[in-house]
Coordinates of C-alpha atoms and ligand atoms in Angstrom, one line a residue:
X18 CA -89.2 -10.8 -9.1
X19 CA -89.1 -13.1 -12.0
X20 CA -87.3 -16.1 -12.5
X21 CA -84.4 -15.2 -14.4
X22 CA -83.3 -12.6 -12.0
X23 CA -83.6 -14.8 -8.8
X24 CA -81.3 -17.2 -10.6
X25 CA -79.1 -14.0 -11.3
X26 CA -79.1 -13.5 -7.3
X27 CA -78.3 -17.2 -6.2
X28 CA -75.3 -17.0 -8.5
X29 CA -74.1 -13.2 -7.5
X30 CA -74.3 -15.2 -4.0
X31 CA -72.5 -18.2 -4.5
X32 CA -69.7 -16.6 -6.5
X33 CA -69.2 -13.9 -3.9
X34 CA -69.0 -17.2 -1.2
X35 CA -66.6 -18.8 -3.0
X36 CA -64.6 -15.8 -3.7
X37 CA -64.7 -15.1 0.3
X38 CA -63.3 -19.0 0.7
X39 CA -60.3 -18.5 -1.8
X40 CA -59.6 -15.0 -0.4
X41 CA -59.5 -17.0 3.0
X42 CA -57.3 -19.9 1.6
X43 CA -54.6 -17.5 0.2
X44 CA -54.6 -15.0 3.4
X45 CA -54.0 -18.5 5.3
X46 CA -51.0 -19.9 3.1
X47 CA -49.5 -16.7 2.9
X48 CA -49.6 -16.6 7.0
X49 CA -48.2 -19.7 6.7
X50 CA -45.2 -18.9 4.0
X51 CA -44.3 -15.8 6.7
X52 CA -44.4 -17.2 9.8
X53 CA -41.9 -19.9 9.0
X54 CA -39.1 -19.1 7.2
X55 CA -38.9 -21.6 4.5
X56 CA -35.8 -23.3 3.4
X57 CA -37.0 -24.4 0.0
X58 CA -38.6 -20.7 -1.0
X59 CA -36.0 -17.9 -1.8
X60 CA -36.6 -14.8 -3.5
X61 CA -33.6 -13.6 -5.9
X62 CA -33.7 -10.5 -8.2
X63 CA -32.6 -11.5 -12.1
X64 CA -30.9 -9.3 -14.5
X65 CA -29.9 -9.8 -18.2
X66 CA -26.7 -9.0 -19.7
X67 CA -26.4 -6.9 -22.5
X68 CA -23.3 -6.5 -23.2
X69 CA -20.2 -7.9 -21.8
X70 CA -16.5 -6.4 -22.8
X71 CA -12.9 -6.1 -21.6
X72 CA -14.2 -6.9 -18.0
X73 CA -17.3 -5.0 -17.7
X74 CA -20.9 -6.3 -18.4
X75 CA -24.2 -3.7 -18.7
X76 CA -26.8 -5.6 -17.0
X77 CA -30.9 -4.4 -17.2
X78 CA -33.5 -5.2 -14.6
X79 CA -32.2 -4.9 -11.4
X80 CA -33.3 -1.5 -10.6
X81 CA -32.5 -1.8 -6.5
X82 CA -29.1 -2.7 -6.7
X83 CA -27.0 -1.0 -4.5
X84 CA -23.6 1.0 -4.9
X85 CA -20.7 -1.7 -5.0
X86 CA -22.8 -4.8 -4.3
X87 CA -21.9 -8.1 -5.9
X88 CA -23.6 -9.6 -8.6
X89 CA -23.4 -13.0 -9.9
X90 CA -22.7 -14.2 -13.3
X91 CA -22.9 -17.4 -14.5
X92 CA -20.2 -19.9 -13.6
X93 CA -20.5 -18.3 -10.1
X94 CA -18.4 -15.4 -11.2
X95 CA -18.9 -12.1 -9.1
X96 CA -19.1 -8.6 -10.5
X97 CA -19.4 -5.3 -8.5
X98 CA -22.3 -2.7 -9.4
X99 CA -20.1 0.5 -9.7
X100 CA -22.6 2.3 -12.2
X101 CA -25.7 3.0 -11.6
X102 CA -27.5 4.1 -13.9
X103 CA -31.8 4.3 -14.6
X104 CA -32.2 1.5 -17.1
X105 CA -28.9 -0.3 -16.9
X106 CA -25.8 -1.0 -14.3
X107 CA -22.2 -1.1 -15.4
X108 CA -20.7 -4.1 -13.3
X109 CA -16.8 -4.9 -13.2
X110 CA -16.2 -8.3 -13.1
X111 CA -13.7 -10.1 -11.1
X112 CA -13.0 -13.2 -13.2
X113 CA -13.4 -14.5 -16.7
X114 CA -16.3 -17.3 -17.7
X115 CA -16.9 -18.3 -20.9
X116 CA -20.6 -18.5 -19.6
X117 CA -20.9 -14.6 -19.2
X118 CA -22.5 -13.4 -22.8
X119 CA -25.3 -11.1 -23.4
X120 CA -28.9 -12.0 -22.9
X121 CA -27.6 -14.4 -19.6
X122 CA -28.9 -13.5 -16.6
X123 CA -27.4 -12.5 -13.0
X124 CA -28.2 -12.4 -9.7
X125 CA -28.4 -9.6 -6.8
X126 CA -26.7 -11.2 -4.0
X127 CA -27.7 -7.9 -1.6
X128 CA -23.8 -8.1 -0.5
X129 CA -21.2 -5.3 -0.9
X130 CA -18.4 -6.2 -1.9
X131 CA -16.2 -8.0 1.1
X132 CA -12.7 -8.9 1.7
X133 CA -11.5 -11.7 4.3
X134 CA -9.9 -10.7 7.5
X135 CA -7.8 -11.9 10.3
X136 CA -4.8 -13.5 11.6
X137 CA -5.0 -16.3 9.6
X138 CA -3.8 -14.5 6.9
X139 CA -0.3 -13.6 7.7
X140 CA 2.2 -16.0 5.9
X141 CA -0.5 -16.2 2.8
X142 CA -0.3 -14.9 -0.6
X143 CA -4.1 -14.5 -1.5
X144 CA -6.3 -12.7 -3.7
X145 CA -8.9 -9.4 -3.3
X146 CA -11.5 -12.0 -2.7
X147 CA -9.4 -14.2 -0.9
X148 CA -8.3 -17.0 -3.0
X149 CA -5.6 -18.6 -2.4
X150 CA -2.3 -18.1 -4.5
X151 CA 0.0 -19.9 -2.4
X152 CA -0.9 -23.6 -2.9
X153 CA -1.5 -23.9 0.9
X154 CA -4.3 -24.9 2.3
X155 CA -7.6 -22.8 1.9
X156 CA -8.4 -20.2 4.0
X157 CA -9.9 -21.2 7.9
X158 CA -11.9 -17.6 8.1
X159 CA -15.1 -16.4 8.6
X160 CA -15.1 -12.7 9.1
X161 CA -15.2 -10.4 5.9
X162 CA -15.7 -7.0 6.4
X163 CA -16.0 -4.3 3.3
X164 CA -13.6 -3.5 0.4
X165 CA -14.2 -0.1 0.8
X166 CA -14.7 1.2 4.1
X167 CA -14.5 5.1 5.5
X168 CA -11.3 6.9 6.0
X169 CA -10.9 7.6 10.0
X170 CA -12.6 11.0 11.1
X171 CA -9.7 13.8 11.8
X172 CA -11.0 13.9 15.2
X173 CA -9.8 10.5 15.2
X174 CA -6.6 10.6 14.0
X175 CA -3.2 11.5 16.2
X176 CA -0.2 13.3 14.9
X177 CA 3.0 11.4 13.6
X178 CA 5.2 10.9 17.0
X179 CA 6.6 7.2 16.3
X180 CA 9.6 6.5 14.0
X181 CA 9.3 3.9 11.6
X182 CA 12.4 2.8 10.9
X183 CA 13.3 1.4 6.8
X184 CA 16.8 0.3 7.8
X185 CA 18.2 2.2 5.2
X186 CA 20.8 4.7 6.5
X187 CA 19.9 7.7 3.8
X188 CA 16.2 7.4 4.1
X189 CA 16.6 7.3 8.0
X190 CA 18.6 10.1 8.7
X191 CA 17.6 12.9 6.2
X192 CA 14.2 10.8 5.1
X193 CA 12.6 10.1 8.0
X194 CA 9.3 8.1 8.1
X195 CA 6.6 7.5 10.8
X196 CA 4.1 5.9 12.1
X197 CA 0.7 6.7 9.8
X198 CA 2.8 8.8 7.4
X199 CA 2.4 7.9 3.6
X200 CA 5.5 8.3 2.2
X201 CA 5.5 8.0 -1.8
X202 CA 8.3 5.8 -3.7
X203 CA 8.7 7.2 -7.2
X204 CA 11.5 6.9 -9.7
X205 CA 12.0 5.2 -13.4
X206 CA 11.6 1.2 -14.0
X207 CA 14.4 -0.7 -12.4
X208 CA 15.7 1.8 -9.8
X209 CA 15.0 -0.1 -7.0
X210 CA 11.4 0.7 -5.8
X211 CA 10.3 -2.7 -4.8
X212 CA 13.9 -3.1 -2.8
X213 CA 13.6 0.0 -1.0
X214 CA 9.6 -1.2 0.3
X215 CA 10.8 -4.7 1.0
X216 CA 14.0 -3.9 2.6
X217 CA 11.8 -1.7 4.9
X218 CA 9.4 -4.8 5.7
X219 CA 12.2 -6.7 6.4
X220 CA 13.7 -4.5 9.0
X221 CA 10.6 -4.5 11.0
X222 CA 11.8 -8.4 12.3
X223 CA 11.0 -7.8 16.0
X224 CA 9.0 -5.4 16.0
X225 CA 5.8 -6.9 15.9
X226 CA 4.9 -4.9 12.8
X227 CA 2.3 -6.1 10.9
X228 CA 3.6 -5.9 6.7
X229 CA 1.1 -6.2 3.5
X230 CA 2.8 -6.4 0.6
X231 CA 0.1 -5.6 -2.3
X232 CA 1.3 -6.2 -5.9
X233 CA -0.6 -4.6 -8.5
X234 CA -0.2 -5.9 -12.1
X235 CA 3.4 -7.0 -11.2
X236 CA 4.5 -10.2 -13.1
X237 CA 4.6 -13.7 -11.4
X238 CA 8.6 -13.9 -11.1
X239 CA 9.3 -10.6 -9.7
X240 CA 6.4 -11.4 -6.6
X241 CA 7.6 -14.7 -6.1
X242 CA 11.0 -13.2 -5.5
X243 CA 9.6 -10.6 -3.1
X244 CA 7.8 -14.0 -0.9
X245 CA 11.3 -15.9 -1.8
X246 CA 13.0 -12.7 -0.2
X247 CA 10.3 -12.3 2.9
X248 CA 10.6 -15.9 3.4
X249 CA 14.9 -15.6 3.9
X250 CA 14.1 -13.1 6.2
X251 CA 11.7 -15.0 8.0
X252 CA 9.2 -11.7 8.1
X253 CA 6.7 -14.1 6.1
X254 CA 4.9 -14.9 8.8
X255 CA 4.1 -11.4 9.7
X256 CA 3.6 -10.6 5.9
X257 CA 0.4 -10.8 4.0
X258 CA 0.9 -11.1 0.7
X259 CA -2.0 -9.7 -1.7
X260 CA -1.6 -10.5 -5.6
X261 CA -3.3 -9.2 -8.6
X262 CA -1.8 -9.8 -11.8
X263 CA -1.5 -8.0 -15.4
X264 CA -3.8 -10.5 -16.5
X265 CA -6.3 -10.5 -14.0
X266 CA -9.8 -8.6 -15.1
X267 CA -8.9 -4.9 -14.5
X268 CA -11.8 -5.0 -12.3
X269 CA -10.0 -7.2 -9.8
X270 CA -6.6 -4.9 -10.2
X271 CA -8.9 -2.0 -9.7
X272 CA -10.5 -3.4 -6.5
X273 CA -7.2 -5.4 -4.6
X274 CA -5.5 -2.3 -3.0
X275 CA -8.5 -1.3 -1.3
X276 CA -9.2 -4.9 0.1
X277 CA -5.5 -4.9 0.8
X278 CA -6.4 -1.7 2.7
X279 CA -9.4 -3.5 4.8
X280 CA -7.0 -6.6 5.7
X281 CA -5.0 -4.3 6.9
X282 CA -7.7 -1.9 9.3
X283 CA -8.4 -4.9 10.7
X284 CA -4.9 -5.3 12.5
X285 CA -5.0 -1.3 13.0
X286 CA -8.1 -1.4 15.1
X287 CA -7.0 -3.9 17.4
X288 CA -4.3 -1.2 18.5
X289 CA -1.2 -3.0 16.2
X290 CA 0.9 -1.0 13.8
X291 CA 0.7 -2.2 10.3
X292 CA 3.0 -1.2 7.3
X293 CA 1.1 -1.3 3.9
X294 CA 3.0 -1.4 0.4
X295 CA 1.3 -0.7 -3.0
X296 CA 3.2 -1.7 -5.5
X297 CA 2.5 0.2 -7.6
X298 CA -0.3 2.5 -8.4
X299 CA 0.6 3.4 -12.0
X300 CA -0.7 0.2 -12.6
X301 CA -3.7 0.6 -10.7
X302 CA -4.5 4.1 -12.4
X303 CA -4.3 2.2 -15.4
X304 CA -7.0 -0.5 -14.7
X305 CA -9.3 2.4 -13.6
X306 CA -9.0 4.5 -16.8
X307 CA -9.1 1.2 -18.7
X308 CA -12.6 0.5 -16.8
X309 CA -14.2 4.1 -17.1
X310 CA -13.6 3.9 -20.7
X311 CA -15.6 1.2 -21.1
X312 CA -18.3 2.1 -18.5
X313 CA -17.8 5.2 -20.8
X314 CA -16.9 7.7 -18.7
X315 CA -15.6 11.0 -20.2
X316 CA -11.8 11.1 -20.1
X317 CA -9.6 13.6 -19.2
X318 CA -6.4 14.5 -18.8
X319 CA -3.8 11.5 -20.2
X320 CA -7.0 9.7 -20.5
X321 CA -7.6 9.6 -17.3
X322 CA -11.1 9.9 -15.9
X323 CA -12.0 12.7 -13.7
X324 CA -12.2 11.0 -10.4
X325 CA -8.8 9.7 -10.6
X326 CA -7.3 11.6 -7.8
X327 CA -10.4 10.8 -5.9
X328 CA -9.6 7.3 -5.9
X329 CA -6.2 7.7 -4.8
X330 CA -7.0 10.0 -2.1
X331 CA -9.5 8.1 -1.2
X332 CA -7.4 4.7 -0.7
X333 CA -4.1 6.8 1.0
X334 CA -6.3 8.7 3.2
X335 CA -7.5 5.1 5.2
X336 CA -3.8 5.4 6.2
X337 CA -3.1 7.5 9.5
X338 CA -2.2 7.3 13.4
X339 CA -5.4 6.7 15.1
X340 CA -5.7 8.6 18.1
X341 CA -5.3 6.9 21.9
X342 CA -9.2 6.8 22.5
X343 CA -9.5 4.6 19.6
X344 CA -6.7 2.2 20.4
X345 CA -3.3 4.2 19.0
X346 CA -3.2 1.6 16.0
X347 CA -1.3 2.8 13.0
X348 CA -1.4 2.0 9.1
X349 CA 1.6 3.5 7.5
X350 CA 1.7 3.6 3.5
X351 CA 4.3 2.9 1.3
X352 CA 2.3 3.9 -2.3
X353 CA 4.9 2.9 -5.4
X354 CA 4.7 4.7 -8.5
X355 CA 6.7 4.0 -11.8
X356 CA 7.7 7.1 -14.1
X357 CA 8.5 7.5 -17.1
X358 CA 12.0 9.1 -18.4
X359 CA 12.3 10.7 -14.9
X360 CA 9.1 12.5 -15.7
X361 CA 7.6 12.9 -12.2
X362 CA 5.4 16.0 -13.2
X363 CA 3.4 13.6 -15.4
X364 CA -0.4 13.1 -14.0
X365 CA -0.6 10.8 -11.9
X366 CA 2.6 11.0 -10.1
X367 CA 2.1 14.7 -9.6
X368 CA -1.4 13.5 -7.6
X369 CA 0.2 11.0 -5.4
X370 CA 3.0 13.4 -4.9
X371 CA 0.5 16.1 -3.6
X372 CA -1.8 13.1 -1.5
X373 CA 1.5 12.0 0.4
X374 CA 3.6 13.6 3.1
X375 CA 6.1 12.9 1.0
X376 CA 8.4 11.2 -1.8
X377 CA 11.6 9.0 -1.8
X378 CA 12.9 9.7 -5.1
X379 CA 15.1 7.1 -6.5
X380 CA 17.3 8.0 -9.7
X381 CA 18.2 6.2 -12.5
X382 CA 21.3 8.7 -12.8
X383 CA 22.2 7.4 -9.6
X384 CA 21.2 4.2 -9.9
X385 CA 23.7 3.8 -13.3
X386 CA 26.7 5.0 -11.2
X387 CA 26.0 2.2 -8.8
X388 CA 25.6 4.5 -6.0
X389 CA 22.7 2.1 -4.8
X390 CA 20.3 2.5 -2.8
X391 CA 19.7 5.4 -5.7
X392 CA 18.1 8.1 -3.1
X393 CA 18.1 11.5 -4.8
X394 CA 17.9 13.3 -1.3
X395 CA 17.6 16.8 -3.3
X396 CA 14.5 15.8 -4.5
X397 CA 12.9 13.5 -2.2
X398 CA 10.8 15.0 1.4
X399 CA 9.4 13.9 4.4
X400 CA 6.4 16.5 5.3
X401 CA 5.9 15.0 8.7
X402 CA 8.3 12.1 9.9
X403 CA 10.9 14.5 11.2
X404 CA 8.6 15.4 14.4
X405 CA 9.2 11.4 14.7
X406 CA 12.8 10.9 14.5
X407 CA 15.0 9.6 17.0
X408 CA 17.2 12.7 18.6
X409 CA 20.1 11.1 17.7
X410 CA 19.7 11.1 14.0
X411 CA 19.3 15.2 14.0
X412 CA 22.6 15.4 15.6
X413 CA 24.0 14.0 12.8
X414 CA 21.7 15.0 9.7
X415 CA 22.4 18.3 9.9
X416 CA 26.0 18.0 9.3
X417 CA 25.3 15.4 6.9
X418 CA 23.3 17.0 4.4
X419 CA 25.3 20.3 4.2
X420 CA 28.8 18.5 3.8
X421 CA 26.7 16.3 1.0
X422 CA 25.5 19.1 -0.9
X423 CA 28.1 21.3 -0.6
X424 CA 30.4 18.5 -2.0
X425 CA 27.7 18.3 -5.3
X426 CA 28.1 21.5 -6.1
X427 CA 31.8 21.3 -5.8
X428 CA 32.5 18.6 -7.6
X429 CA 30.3 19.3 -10.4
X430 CA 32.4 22.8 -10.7
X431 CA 35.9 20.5 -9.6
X432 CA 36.1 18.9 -13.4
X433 CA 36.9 21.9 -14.6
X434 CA 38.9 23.7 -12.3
X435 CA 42.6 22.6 -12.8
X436 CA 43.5 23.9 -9.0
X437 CA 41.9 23.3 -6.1
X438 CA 42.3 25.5 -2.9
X439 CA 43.0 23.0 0.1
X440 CA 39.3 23.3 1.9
X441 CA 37.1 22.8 -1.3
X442 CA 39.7 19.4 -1.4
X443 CA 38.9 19.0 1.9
X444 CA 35.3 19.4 1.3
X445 CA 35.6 17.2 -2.0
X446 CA 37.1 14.4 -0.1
X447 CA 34.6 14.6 3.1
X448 CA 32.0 14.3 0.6
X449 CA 33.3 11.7 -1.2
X450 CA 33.0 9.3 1.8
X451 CA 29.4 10.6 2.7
X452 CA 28.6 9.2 -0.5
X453 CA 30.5 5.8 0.0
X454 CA 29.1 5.4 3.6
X455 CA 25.3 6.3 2.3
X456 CA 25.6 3.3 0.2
X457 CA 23.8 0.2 1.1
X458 CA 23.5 -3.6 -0.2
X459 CA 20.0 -4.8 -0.7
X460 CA 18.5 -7.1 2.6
X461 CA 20.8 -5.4 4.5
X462 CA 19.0 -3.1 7.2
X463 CA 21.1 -1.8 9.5
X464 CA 20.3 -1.2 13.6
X465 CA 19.4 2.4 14.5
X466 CA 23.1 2.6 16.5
X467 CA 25.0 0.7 13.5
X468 CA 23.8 3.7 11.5
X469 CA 24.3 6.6 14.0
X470 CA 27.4 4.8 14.5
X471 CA 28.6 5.4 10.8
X472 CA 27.1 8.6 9.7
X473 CA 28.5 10.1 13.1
X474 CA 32.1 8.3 11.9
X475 CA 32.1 10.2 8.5
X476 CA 30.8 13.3 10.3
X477 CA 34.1 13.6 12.3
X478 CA 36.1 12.9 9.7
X479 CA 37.3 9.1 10.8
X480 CA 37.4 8.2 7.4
X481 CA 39.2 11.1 6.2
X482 CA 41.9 9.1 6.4
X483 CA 40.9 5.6 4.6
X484 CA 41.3 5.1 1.0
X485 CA 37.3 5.1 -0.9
X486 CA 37.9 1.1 -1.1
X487 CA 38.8 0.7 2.3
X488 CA 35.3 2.4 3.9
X489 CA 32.7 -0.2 3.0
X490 CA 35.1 -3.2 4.8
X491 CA 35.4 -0.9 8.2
X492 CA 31.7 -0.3 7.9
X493 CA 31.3 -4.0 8.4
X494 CA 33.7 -4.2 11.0
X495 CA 32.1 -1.3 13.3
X496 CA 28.6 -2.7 12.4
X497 CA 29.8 -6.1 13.9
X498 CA 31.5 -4.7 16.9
X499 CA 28.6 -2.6 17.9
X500 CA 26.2 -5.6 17.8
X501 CA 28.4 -7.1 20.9
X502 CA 29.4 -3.5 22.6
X503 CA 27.7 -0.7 23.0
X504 CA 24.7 -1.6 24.2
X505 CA 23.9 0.5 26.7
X506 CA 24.0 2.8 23.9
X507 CA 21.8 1.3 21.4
X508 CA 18.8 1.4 24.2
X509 CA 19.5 4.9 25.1
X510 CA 19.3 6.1 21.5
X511 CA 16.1 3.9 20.5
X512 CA 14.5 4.6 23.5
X513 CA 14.5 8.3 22.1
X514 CA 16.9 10.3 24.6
X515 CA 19.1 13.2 24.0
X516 CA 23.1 11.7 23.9
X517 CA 25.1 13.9 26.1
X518 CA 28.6 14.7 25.3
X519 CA 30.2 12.2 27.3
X520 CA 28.3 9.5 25.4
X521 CA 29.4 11.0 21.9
X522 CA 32.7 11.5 23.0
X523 CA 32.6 7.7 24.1
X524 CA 31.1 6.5 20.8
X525 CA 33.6 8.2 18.7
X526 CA 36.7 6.7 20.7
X527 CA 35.0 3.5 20.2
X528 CA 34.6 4.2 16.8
X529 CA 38.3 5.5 16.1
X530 CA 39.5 2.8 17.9
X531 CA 38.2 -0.1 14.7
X532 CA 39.6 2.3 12.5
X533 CA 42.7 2.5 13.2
X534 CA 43.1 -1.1 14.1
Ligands
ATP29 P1 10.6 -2.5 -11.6 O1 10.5 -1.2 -12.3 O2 11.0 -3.6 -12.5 O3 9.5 -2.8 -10.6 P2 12.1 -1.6 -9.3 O4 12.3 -0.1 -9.5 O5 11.1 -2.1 -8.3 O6 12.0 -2.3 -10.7 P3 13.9 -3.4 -8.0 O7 13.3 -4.6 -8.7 O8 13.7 -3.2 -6.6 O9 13.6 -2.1 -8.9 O10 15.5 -3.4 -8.2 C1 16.1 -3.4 -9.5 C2 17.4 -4.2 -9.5 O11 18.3 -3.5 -8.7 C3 17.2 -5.6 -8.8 O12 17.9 -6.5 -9.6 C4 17.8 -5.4 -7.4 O13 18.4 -6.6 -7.0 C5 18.8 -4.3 -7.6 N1 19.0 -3.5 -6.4 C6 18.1 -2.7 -5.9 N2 18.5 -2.1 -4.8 C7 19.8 -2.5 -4.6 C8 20.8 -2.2 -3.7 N3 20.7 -1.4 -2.7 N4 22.0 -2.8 -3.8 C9 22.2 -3.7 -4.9 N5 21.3 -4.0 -5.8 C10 20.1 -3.4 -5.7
MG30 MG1 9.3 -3.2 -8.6

């Protein structure tokens, strides 16, 4: 062996030594790094931005980002991944930062997008995310569960057997609701949509009913007037108020009914009965179609992307009657959706019409000739709630709704007919009074035997004899006298019995009786 190549050797060897030592040193650190979980040594994932637009943002590099996780911008803004695509994620964001410009980079938080949760949200008008809108103080709560969580199994669901009662006397007796129905409220701007929802929350005082009121793209005044109103009522404090406005992100408009939706689970699964209000979902159709064109998703009809009715189902189908096993909690719906020119063939109301079990339809026709609340009972249904209502009301809603719609056709055909024979007057005048005693003031719910009490009245003919002016006076004076008589009565009828003769004999000498006074 020659010099040169036992040099070669020494060196092979001491290289390979130290090698060996380093290897060592980094297998030992690394040991280290895992077997304490260091404080000062996260790991986060970076993406860029590369483009940002009407409250979306394309962000590259963050391959293993989930479906719906949040990512944050800069300024501490969060964004949810809702497209996933090989190269690049589309990412609705929930706020506005001047910050937030291509080529700035965001974070994987490894979160899906969450919502607060608990009782210490009643009395609060919040946000999706759980900001508060109020001015109160901010929010003591610690438990957040999903935005978007799974609709109850139909193994897990009971059938409609509670009423839920709105107070209102025409959507009670020939519009019944229950508990876990979704009843649709449709009709023109300004016909009373929001009243009808809040008048319902408001009549569940008492009840231990648990009432979210989510606004959707509604301006400032007209919520503040809906708290102002729960607040009179003192149903605030069973009321949680959730808020997105026209000029929040449309991500955050997009996102708020469903966390509305989770708030509201919560309450459901503990075995309570909550009533959810959407108000309305026109608007919240429109934030999605305004988002998948951006994300550019292929429109279809009205615009609309495809999955449109998807979403909807998918939010309106978290409402049911869960079955005993699970606790008999309930999450009724009252979805809200604005038409145009009476139009409720249009897109998306046809959808919501065929996701409900049913519509309240509230005319602007109606609503003109101040006969307010503006029900159109020819065209609004209840597909379920009838298996729910109180015996009582069938008694009198058969009678109720034939006298009412024999009296339209006759009166339409009356302005031209010169001559009347004596029972289409007859019918013409009975019908008449329906009408005047199926209207209603706003705030003004009415007890389940207050209403019985009335519609039974017209029924028999009591006010056949009172001038139209005269009936709206006596209805105040019978609803006053049955709060301090009658009882006995009231229980019997909300307690869901059959009223035998002697009992509706009894009521309508009662009730003749104030009239004739
Ligand atoms: P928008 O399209 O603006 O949301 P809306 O359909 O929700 O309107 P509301 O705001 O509920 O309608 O009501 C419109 C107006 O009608 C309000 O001023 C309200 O006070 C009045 N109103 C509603 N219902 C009644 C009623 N039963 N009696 C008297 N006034 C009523
Ligand atoms: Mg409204």
């Amino acid at each position: 062996m020659t010099d040169a190549n036992l040099e070669q050797s020494d060196l092979k060897q001491s290289l390979k030594q130290n090698l060996k030592q380093t290897l060592g040193q980094v297998e030992s650190m690394y040991d280290e790094a895992l077997s304490k979980p260091s404080s000062d040594l996260i790991l986060t994932e970076t993406g860029i931005i590369t483009f940002v637009g009407g409250g979306i943002a394309h962000v590259e590099g963050l391959p293993k980002t989930q479906s719906e996780e949040i990512l944050l911008f800069p300024g501490n803004v969060p964004g949810i991944a809702i497209d996933l695509g090989e190269d690049e994620i589309g990412v609705i964001l929930l706020a506005d930062d001047p910050l937030i410009k291509a080529g700035a980079s965001v974070k994987r938080t490894g979160h899906i997008a969450d919502t607060p949760v608990g009782d210490a949200l009643l009395g609060r008008v919040i946000d999706a995310t759980g900001k508060v809108l109020d001015g109160g103080s901010p929010l003591n709560i610690h438990t957040r569960m999903p935005m978007e969580r799974e609709a109850p199994k139909i193994m897990e669901r009971a059938p409609v057997k509670v009423p839920l009662q709105t107070g209102i006397k025409s959507i009670d007796a020939l519009i019944p609701i229950g508990h876990g129905q979704r009843e649709l409220i449709v009709g023109d701007r300004q016909t009373g949509k929001t009243s009808v929802a809040v008048d319902t929350i408001i009549n569940q005082r008492g009840t231990g009913m648990i009432c979210i009121y989510c606004a959707i793209g509604q301006r400032g005044t007209a919520v503040a007037r809906v708290v102002e109103t729960l607040r009179d009522a003192e149903m605030l404090e069973q009321t949680i108020v959730v808020v997105t406005s026209g000029e929040d992100q449309p991500g955050l408009q997009y996102m708020t009914p469903y966390a509305a939706t989770t708030m509201a689970e919560w309450f459901r699964d503990q075995g309570k009965h909550v009533l959810i209000v959407y108000d309305d979902l026109i608007r919240h159709a429109r934030a999605y179609r305004e988002l998948s064109l951006l994300l550019r998703r292929a429109p279809g009809r009205e615009a609309f992307p495809g999955d449109i009715f998807y979403i909807h189902s998918r939010l309106l189908e978290r409402s049911t009657q869960l079955s005993e096993a699970l606790g008999g909690g309930s999450l009724t719906a009252l979805p809200i959706i604005e038409t145009q020119a009476e139009d409720i063939s249009a897109y998306i109301p046809t959808n919501l019409v065929s996701i409900t079990d049913g519509q309240i339809y509230l005319s602007p026709g109606l609503f003109r000739k101040g006969l307010l609340p503006a029900v159109d009972t020819g065209k609004s249904v209840s597909r379920v709630g009838g298996k729910a209502q109180l015996p009582a009301y069938r008694a009198v809603a058969g009678d109720l709704r034939l006298a009412y719609s024999q009296f339209e056709e006759l009166e339409s055909f009356a302005r031209f007919a010169t001559r009347l024979d004596d029972a289409s007057q007859a019918a013409i005048n009975r019908g008449r009074r329906v009408r005047e005693v199926l209207k209603q003031g706003e705030h003004q719910p009415l007890t389940v035997i207050q209403q019985i009490a009335m519609l039974k009245a017209v029924n028999e003919g009591l006010f056949d004899g009172l001038a139209l002016n005269q009936i709206s006076v006596t209805q105040k004076k019978i609803a006053d006298a049955l709060q301090q008589q009658m009882k006995p009565l009231a229980t019997k009828i909300e307690s869901g019995e059959k009223l035998s003769d002697e009992d509706w004999q009894s009521l309508v000498d009662f009730l003749s009786g104030i009239i004739k006074q």
